[in-house]
């Protein structure tokens, strides 16, 4: 009784400690990446991106209600939901470790727990659970609205539950724990699929407990059975249930003439009846294993039934309705992430393999007015060269270049299977898994992206034990994300591994399978093609969870060792104290500063600045996740600028999204997309090829648009197989400008009428018009300047489709304005509409508490900081060009007031230097000197580090950084000479001469 009571109380204590930690360090509003979408979709019960997160959305909605109607607090309380779920994870981790520790120390489950054993068991639980509390990856997800917090909770619950079953397996009705696990797994599918990866480990627990004959052969069979069950749940229950429902629906709708959904409903009813009959059959015929299997399947379906949310809410047509999965076929594609394509797993091509044949796959069905329609067939390419375990398969030029660079392959060399394996081991496994593992248990230099450089500082791991001899830059060792852990958690965990194997090989194998399947198995399954948009360590949190179990069990090993010197009770206390100091205390002390997001508002304010920069009723084209998801949050949750229509170009290439854009949203009228659905539905005009017809001059955009959307076969290209397709006859477009119309719609002020172009001409560069291009051209052709057209300033150049000469910066957006082109301007995207931009930035912008925030994530530093800096530079230059020197100086002071002096990345030092030059130009010498000193300190810091490398091994030196540093020093010398800052100039010249001598220049 004492053991149980203490175990329960300490488990709850772990929950309180962990949840308190996460609530104290919560991000108070939206974070970058998927968080904005998740918050928006949960708040209004909308449809997020594939494969859907219905349970997550419903739980998020529950936490959002704690805001009591204050929309600015919704994100905070949903973030708190992640914090509490993460605290629950820690509680169940504690109970998992104590259960395993108890099995190791007691001969029988019912043996009395003596004081020394009680102390060391609880100590093991505290050390392992609290160590995981403060690990980098888990903590990061615990303070924002993301699926991984709840997913980890499900993993913790099911693994704890299988140990509960293991302890009670000989008791009547113990199998209820297995049914409970099945239900949690079903629910977890509606959060994230990672939880399913615990199945092989759970299968081995079952095998070791119930098998009468434990042999290697039987063990392999049990393991393969576990893998088969994983495949059955993932592909059979989760995937083919919906696929079969879709084909039933196809028959009922197209053959029997019934309504959409009738066939799917019939199939589900049939499935339920079959499971119920099977359960009754197993009871009547006394088949307990069949009964258990069918009950588990039934309860998985009970949990999986949460996905009914998806078609129900899709049919309601909310604002965010990704893929519009209101029918079984679309739902199947949605659940299986068809939109993202498939990576080859066991067999596939090399990156230089040639397609020698294309085979037609299964029919693609789309929902028509009264029936399902044939939208074509999947095309399965046949390659001239394939390999087992294809890892280097992407044909993207960027990926191909990275493959060759990483493996140092000659340009003309074809990859071999050895190259393939080398890539898998060195990049996919080492760089994109083991590096993350070492972050959490050894330490790291900083949280910069380090995918591309295995030897550099940025994003790399370090124990910190030998860093004093490396002469590291102050920007690194003084940074808040420098977290040396001296490898202490790793050492304690490895001690736990060896001790676990020594004492309980079977249990150690179970934990190893959990570690493997939630780590390296994911690496193999996902098969990342090349550089990712961001670091992916969050995918492997289950693996780090497993290692935390071993950290806890390491306390038992320490106790046994210390017990040789002192008595058992003192050894138990000593080992617990040592374990606490080696892992949770050290981790908390080092990691806290780099996870305290309580003062950061960057993502929310960046979204606000995008939207507030837009004119009234604007159409705002965005592209990436961070250009879009925080903006969705700002509109859908806080109601900021509901008149602006956000158009994500990465989604505009889909028929469902174009259709949504033709509807009203918030206070935004439908977009001027004139195409009827039949002209752009799936399989129609997915890509329109360019065929040069030698047309002289530019062609009116409306004429081009009418031509490429015409259904008249006589003006289409005919292929050899008899099919017809539209084509683009010219890349030279124009829109004739009606000045009165432009002024009437407020695009420019009347006094600028003489600056208007008579014809807005531009060149479309791609060789295909994709569906997103088609929709954009429709908008441009038929908007008639009634609504402002804007683009986010972080968009890639190709997304502007050649409109750069007519884009003017007005804050965080470019506004399309048909003024006369100025071909003398080298950087067309530096043009500003200075007075509007000044008002937006000086009077409307919010700055995310950037200068005073205790912690800023990598995205804030690498995206917001340089974007804000370049925006101020363009504004100040624009104001100077128009003679507003007083306003330019005010803008410069505003930047200095709101943005920190520090240079986060050396590449951005040039921006600060340019600001110093502007300060001198505006006669603010003190500010100019301050900015120069900031640049100078950064340059010296980096050059000193490079000189240290230079003296050790010249091949390790980044010559580009050296050249950049010397160029910056030289530019500072010239600038200070020009502005007669003789003392500073002399100092800088001396430094330049010294470094030139050091580097042999």
XYZ file of N, CA, C and O in Angstrom, residues 99 102-103 109-110 160-171 174 177 205 209:
84
model
N 7.655 0.987 -12.910
C 7.189 -0.387 -13.160
C 8.329 -1.263 -13.650
O 8.493 -2.417 -13.202
N 10.873 -1.761 -10.770
C 10.371 -2.715 -9.773
C 10.566 -4.158 -10.260
O 10.955 -5.040 -9.486
N 10.317 -4.388 -11.548
C 10.521 -5.729 -12.101
C 11.983 -6.149 -12.009
O 12.293 -7.341 -11.820
N 6.286 -9.968 -8.346
C 5.559 -8.697 -8.246
C 5.016 -8.422 -6.854
O 4.911 -7.260 -6.445
N 4.691 -9.478 -6.111
C 4.074 -9.290 -4.796
C 5.084 -9.220 -3.660
O 4.691 -9.082 -2.491
N 2.577 2.617 -20.834
C 2.280 2.368 -19.416
C 1.222 1.275 -19.277
O 1.323 0.396 -18.419
N 0.209 1.324 -20.164
C -0.898 0.363 -20.075
C -0.432 -1.063 -20.353
O -0.915 -2.017 -19.725
N 0.522 -1.238 -21.284
C 0.977 -2.598 -21.561
C 1.780 -3.143 -20.371
O 1.757 -4.348 -20.086
N 2.439 -2.260 -19.631
C 3.136 -2.708 -18.424
C 2.142 -3.036 -17.314
O 2.379 -3.944 -16.514
N 1.030 -2.315 -17.266
C -0.039 -2.651 -16.315
C -0.612 -4.028 -16.646
O -0.863 -4.841 -15.756
N -0.821 -4.265 -17.936
C -1.301 -5.583 -18.364
C -0.287 -6.657 -17.985
O -0.668 -7.730 -17.474
N 0.985 -6.363 -18.215
C 2.040 -7.329 -17.923
C 2.035 -7.702 -16.444
O 2.200 -8.876 -16.084
N 1.806 -6.716 -15.588
C 1.800 -6.971 -14.143
C 0.569 -7.751 -13.712
O 0.583 -8.445 -12.690
N -0.543 -7.658 -14.465
C -1.812 -8.280 -14.069
C -2.241 -9.397 -15.022
O -3.388 -9.847 -14.980
N -1.345 -9.826 -15.887
C -1.716 -10.750 -16.964
C -2.301 -12.067 -16.470
O -3.062 -12.725 -17.192
N -1.953 -12.460 -15.258
C -2.464 -13.726 -14.724
C -3.812 -13.560 -14.025
O -4.416 -14.547 -13.597
N -4.257 -12.342 -13.903
C -5.520 -12.075 -13.218
C -6.683 -12.124 -14.205
O -6.510 -11.875 -15.402
N -7.721 -9.282 -17.180
C -6.546 -8.415 -17.387
C -6.462 -7.903 -18.824
O -5.883 -6.843 -19.076
N -6.875 -4.265 -20.419
C -5.821 -3.296 -20.692
C -5.459 -3.287 -22.183
O -5.152 -2.238 -22.751
N 6.001 -7.577 -25.613
C 5.594 -7.713 -24.210
C 4.576 -8.847 -24.097
O 4.656 -9.691 -23.193
N 5.131 -12.535 -22.155
C 4.260 -12.820 -21.002
C 3.396 -14.049 -21.226
O 3.105 -14.796 -20.293
